[in-house]
PDB file of C-alpha atoms in Angstrom:
ATOM      1  CA  MET J  49     -12.171  -4.800  33.536  1.00  0.00           C
ATOM      2  CA  LEU J  50     -12.809  -5.861  29.903  1.00  0.00           C
ATOM      3  CA  SER J  51     -13.269  -9.482  28.939  1.00  0.00           C
ATOM      4  CA  ARG J  52     -11.001 -10.965  26.386  1.00  0.00           C
ATOM      5  CA  GLU J  53     -13.693 -10.512  23.708  1.00  0.00           C
ATOM      6  CA  GLU J  54     -14.303  -6.851  24.513  1.00  0.00           C
ATOM      7  CA  ASN J  55     -10.572  -6.292  24.460  1.00  0.00           C
ATOM      8  CA  GLU J  56     -10.145  -7.806  21.021  1.00  0.00           C
ATOM      9  CA  TYR J  57     -13.196  -5.931  19.658  1.00  0.00           C
ATOM     10  CA  LEU J  58     -11.502  -2.634  20.783  1.00  0.00           C
ATOM     11  CA  THR J  59      -7.894  -3.419  19.659  1.00  0.00           C
ATOM     12  CA  GLN J  60      -7.965  -5.662  16.530  1.00  0.00           C
ATOM     13  CA  THR J  61      -7.589  -3.405  13.544  1.00  0.00           C
ATOM     14  CA  GLY J  62      -7.166  -5.982  10.708  1.00  0.00           C
ATOM     15  CA  PRO J  63      -9.356  -5.990   7.668  1.00  0.00           C
ATOM     16  CA  GLY J  64     -12.921  -6.954   8.494  1.00  0.00           C
ATOM     17  CA  THR J  65     -12.712  -6.349  12.212  1.00  0.00           C
ATOM     18  CA  PRO J  66     -15.057  -3.837  13.708  1.00  0.00           C
ATOM     19  CA  MET J  67     -12.362  -1.302  14.864  1.00  0.00           C
ATOM     20  CA  GLY J  68     -10.319  -1.871  11.555  1.00  0.00           C
ATOM     21  CA  THR J  69     -13.378  -1.013   9.558  1.00  0.00           C
ATOM     22  CA  PHE J  70     -14.068   2.033  11.778  1.00  0.00           C
ATOM     23  CA  MET J  71     -10.455   3.346  11.499  1.00  0.00           C
ATOM     24  CA  ARG J  72     -10.311   2.784   7.681  1.00  0.00           C
ATOM     25  CA  ARG J  73     -12.805   5.625   7.196  1.00  0.00           C
ATOM     26  CA  PHE J  74     -10.183   8.353   8.206  1.00  0.00           C
ATOM     27  CA  TRP J  75      -6.931   9.476   6.731  1.00  0.00           C
ATOM     28  CA  ILE J  76      -4.071   8.114   8.659  1.00  0.00           C
ATOM     29  CA  PRO J  77      -0.674   9.978   8.936  1.00  0.00           C
ATOM     30  CA  PHE J  78       1.988   7.358   8.648  1.00  0.00           C
ATOM     31  CA  MET J  79       5.283   9.055   7.624  1.00  0.00           C
ATOM     32  CA  LEU J  80       7.123  12.180   7.284  1.00  0.00           C
ATOM     33  CA  SER J  81       7.667  13.298   3.689  1.00  0.00           C
ATOM     34  CA  LYS J  82      11.479  13.653   4.110  1.00  0.00           C
ATOM     35  CA  GLU J  83      11.547   9.983   5.052  1.00  0.00           C
ATOM     36  CA  ILE J  84      10.732   9.042   1.446  1.00  0.00           C
ATOM     37  CA  SER J  85      11.896  12.125  -0.471  1.00  0.00           C
ATOM     38  CA  GLU J  86      13.992  10.468  -3.096  1.00  0.00           C
ATOM     39  CA  PRO J  87      12.448   9.516  -6.431  1.00  0.00           C
ATOM     40  CA  ASP J  88      13.098   5.811  -7.525  1.00  0.00           C
ATOM     41  CA  GLY J  89      14.769   5.408  -4.039  1.00  0.00           C
ATOM     42  CA  PRO J  90      14.462   2.072  -2.085  1.00  0.00           C
ATOM     43  CA  PRO J  91      10.975   1.185  -0.947  1.00  0.00           C
ATOM     44  CA  LEU J  92      10.101   1.247   2.735  1.00  0.00           C
ATOM     45  CA  ARG J  93       8.075  -1.187   4.771  1.00  0.00           C
ATOM     46  CA  VAL J  94       4.911   0.205   6.557  1.00  0.00           C
ATOM     47  CA  ARG J  95       2.574  -1.644   8.933  1.00  0.00           C
ATOM     48  CA  LEU J  96      -0.810   0.091   9.020  1.00  0.00           C
ATOM     49  CA  LEU J  97      -3.948  -1.278  10.750  1.00  0.00           C
ATOM     50  CA  SER J  98      -2.411  -4.725  10.738  1.00  0.00           C
ATOM     51  CA  GLU J  99      -1.536  -4.911   7.133  1.00  0.00           C
ATOM     52  CA  LYS J 100       2.053  -5.218   5.863  1.00  0.00           C
ATOM     53  CA  LEU J 101       2.425  -2.609   3.154  1.00  0.00           C
ATOM     54  CA  LEU J 102       5.163  -0.920   1.114  1.00  0.00           C
ATOM     55  CA  THR J 103       5.631   2.754   0.323  1.00  0.00           C
ATOM     56  CA  PHE J 104       7.836   4.127  -2.418  1.00  0.00           C
ATOM     57  CA  ARG J 105       8.123   7.334  -4.558  1.00  0.00           C
ATOM     58  CA  ASP J 106       8.189   6.708  -8.319  1.00  0.00           C
ATOM     59  CA  SER J 107      10.345   8.431 -10.955  1.00  0.00           C
ATOM     60  CA  ASN J 108       7.748  11.271 -11.287  1.00  0.00           C
ATOM     61  CA  GLY J 109       7.797  11.782  -7.451  1.00  0.00           C
ATOM     62  CA  ARG J 110       4.420  10.117  -6.972  1.00  0.00           C
ATOM     63  CA  LEU J 111       4.005   8.355  -3.680  1.00  0.00           C
ATOM     64  CA  ALA J 112       2.636   4.894  -3.616  1.00  0.00           C
ATOM     65  CA  LEU J 113       1.290   2.638  -0.822  1.00  0.00           C
ATOM     66  CA  VAL J 114       0.734  -0.922  -1.879  1.00  0.00           C
ATOM     67  CA  ASP J 115       0.477  -4.378  -0.521  1.00  0.00           C
ATOM     68  CA  GLU J 116       4.157  -5.607   0.416  1.00  0.00           C
ATOM     69  CA  PHE J 117       3.579  -8.876  -1.325  1.00  0.00           C
ATOM     70  CA  CYS J 118       3.467  -9.753  -5.079  1.00  0.00           C
ATOM     71  CA  PRO J 119       0.340 -11.419  -5.869  1.00  0.00           C
ATOM     72  CA  HIS J 120       2.071 -13.921  -7.930  1.00  0.00           C
ATOM     73  CA  ARG J 121       4.203 -15.942  -5.454  1.00  0.00           C
ATOM     74  CA  ARG J 122       3.782 -13.573  -2.437  1.00  0.00           C
ATOM     75  CA  VAL J 123       7.480 -12.487  -2.500  1.00  0.00           C
ATOM     76  CA  SER J 124       8.098  -9.352  -0.713  1.00  0.00           C
ATOM     77  CA  LEU J 125       8.422  -6.368  -3.028  1.00  0.00           C
ATOM     78  CA  PHE J 126      10.698  -4.745  -0.475  1.00  0.00           C
ATOM     79  CA  PHE J 127      13.478  -6.584  -2.294  1.00  0.00           C
ATOM     80  CA  GLY J 128      12.059  -5.321  -5.599  1.00  0.00           C
ATOM     81  CA  ARG J 129      13.558  -2.529  -7.830  1.00  0.00           C
ATOM     82  CA  ASN J 130      11.935   0.840  -8.017  1.00  0.00           C
ATOM     83  CA  GLU J 131      12.342   1.669 -11.624  1.00  0.00           C
ATOM     84  CA  ALA J 132      10.585   3.815 -14.272  1.00  0.00           C
ATOM     85  CA  ARG J 133       7.472   4.819 -12.344  1.00  0.00           C
ATOM     86  CA  SER J 134       6.888   1.407 -10.910  1.00  0.00           C
ATOM     87  CA  ILE J 135       8.306  -1.444  -8.695  1.00  0.00           C
ATOM     88  CA  ARG J 136       9.519  -4.651 -10.071  1.00  0.00           C
ATOM     89  CA  CYS J 137       9.355  -7.943  -8.240  1.00  0.00           C
ATOM     90  CA  VAL J 138      12.685  -9.665  -7.895  1.00  0.00           C
ATOM     91  CA  TYR J 139      11.266 -13.212  -8.336  1.00  0.00           C
ATOM     92  CA  HIS J 140       9.569 -13.233 -11.887  1.00  0.00           C
ATOM     93  CA  GLY J 141       9.907  -9.428 -12.721  1.00  0.00           C
ATOM     94  CA  TRP J 142       6.228  -8.482 -12.629  1.00  0.00           C
ATOM     95  CA  LYS J 143       5.993  -4.743 -12.620  1.00  0.00           C
ATOM     96  CA  PHE J 144       3.467  -2.553 -10.725  1.00  0.00           C
ATOM     97  CA  ASP J 145       2.732   1.180 -10.911  1.00  0.00           C
ATOM     98  CA  ALA J 146       1.843   3.441  -7.818  1.00  0.00           C
ATOM     99  CA  VAL J 147      -1.908   2.416  -7.962  1.00  0.00           C
ATOM    100  CA  GLY J 148      -1.146  -1.231  -8.337  1.00  0.00           C
ATOM    101  CA  ASN J 149      -1.783  -1.898 -12.074  1.00  0.00           C
ATOM    102  CA  CYS J 150       0.505  -4.691 -13.568  1.00  0.00           C
ATOM    103  CA  LEU J 151       2.500  -3.052 -16.298  1.00  0.00           C
ATOM    104  CA  ASP J 152       4.802  -5.946 -17.227  1.00  0.00           C
ATOM    105  CA  MET J 153       5.134  -9.612 -17.130  1.00  0.00           C
ATOM    106  CA  PRO J 154       8.450 -10.766 -18.760  1.00  0.00           C
ATOM    107  CA  ALA J 155       7.490 -14.346 -19.334  1.00  0.00           C
ATOM    108  CA  GLU J 156       4.245 -13.552 -21.095  1.00  0.00           C
ATOM    109  CA  PRO J 157       4.135 -13.043 -24.848  1.00  0.00           C
ATOM    110  CA  ALA J 158       4.035  -9.434 -25.997  1.00  0.00           C
ATOM    111  CA  ASP J 159       0.324  -9.556 -27.094  1.00  0.00           C
ATOM    112  CA  SER J 160      -0.793 -11.350 -23.823  1.00  0.00           C
ATOM    113  CA  THR J 161      -3.485  -9.282 -21.960  1.00  0.00           C
ATOM    114  CA  PHE J 162      -3.017 -11.394 -18.669  1.00  0.00           C
ATOM    115  CA  LYS J 163      -1.202  -8.468 -16.985  1.00  0.00           C
ATOM    116  CA  ASP J 164      -4.506  -6.459 -17.321  1.00  0.00           C
ATOM    117  CA  LYS J 165      -6.269  -8.968 -15.028  1.00  0.00           C
ATOM    118  CA  ILE J 166      -3.671  -8.588 -12.181  1.00  0.00           C
ATOM    119  CA  LYS J 167      -3.836  -5.846  -9.667  1.00  0.00           C
ATOM    120  CA  LEU J 168      -1.799  -5.154  -6.512  1.00  0.00           C
ATOM    121  CA  LYS J 169      -3.786  -3.807  -3.511  1.00  0.00           C
ATOM    122  CA  SER J 170      -3.068  -0.095  -3.298  1.00  0.00           C
ATOM    123  CA  TYR J 171      -4.323   2.756  -1.249  1.00  0.00           C
ATOM    124  CA  PRO J 172      -4.542   6.490  -1.807  1.00  0.00           C
ATOM    125  CA  VAL J 173      -1.658   8.587  -0.646  1.00  0.00           C
ATOM    126  CA  ARG J 174      -1.425  12.303  -0.158  1.00  0.00           C
ATOM    127  CA  GLU J 175       1.202  14.678   1.282  1.00  0.00           C
ATOM    128  CA  LYS J 176       0.358  17.745   3.474  1.00  0.00           C
ATOM    129  CA  ALA J 177       2.571  19.891   5.531  1.00  0.00           C
ATOM    130  CA  GLY J 178       5.508  17.430   5.309  1.00  0.00           C
ATOM    131  CA  VAL J 179       3.249  14.465   6.550  1.00  0.00           C
ATOM    132  CA  VAL J 180       2.156  11.484   4.392  1.00  0.00           C
ATOM    133  CA  TRP J 181      -1.341  10.267   4.758  1.00  0.00           C
ATOM    134  CA  ALA J 182      -3.112   7.095   3.588  1.00  0.00           C
ATOM    135  CA  TYR J 183      -6.782   6.403   3.161  1.00  0.00           C
ATOM    136  CA  MET J 184      -7.700   2.707   3.594  1.00  0.00           C
ATOM    137  CA  GLY J 185     -11.416   2.749   3.491  1.00  0.00           C
ATOM    138  CA  PRO J 186     -14.123   2.456   0.994  1.00  0.00           C
ATOM    139  CA  ALA J 187     -13.673   4.986  -1.918  1.00  0.00           C
ATOM    140  CA  GLU J 188     -17.175   6.322  -1.780  1.00  0.00           C
ATOM    141  CA  LEU J 189     -16.623   7.369   1.859  1.00  0.00           C
ATOM    142  CA  GLN J 190     -13.253   8.982   1.146  1.00  0.00           C
ATOM    143  CA  GLY J 191     -13.211  12.675   2.530  1.00  0.00           C
ATOM    144  CA  GLY J 192     -10.694  15.381   2.290  1.00  0.00           C
ATOM    145  CA  LEU J 193      -7.517  15.476   4.328  1.00  0.00           C
ATOM    146  CA  PRO J 194      -7.950  16.749   7.865  1.00  0.00           C
ATOM    147  CA  GLU J 195      -7.639  20.549   8.142  1.00  0.00           C
ATOM    148  CA  LEU J 196      -4.652  20.871  10.672  1.00  0.00           C
ATOM    149  CA  GLU J 197      -2.084  23.591  11.326  1.00  0.00           C
TER     150      GLU J 197
END
């Protein structure tokens, strides 16, 4: 029988845990493409490796997998608007694209560069054979998608 510490070592998958670090080095299938097929449709909540994430398809059909919570006030972007190739937070209107770049901060002056310093955590996403895959590990270790039938 495993001890409590051994059990946690094998089952905890959050960021920074041994098993979480290991599992993040592989592409993870997390959704069928048909579940999120509508561009500018409502975002969907996803929980992968103990992280609360959000997935949406932007106006161009590009898939996104980002942190569920806005970096400003930690409001859930699940309640945000999927608009014009991005998702907009309902609290202060910060707008993020599919790779986490902040595109707009309505309360900032037009010439402000503060938005360029803000980034929402995001992960690479690919579609293959009707399945959506995510890679959550270090970019330098990212390989290709698995070759499955």
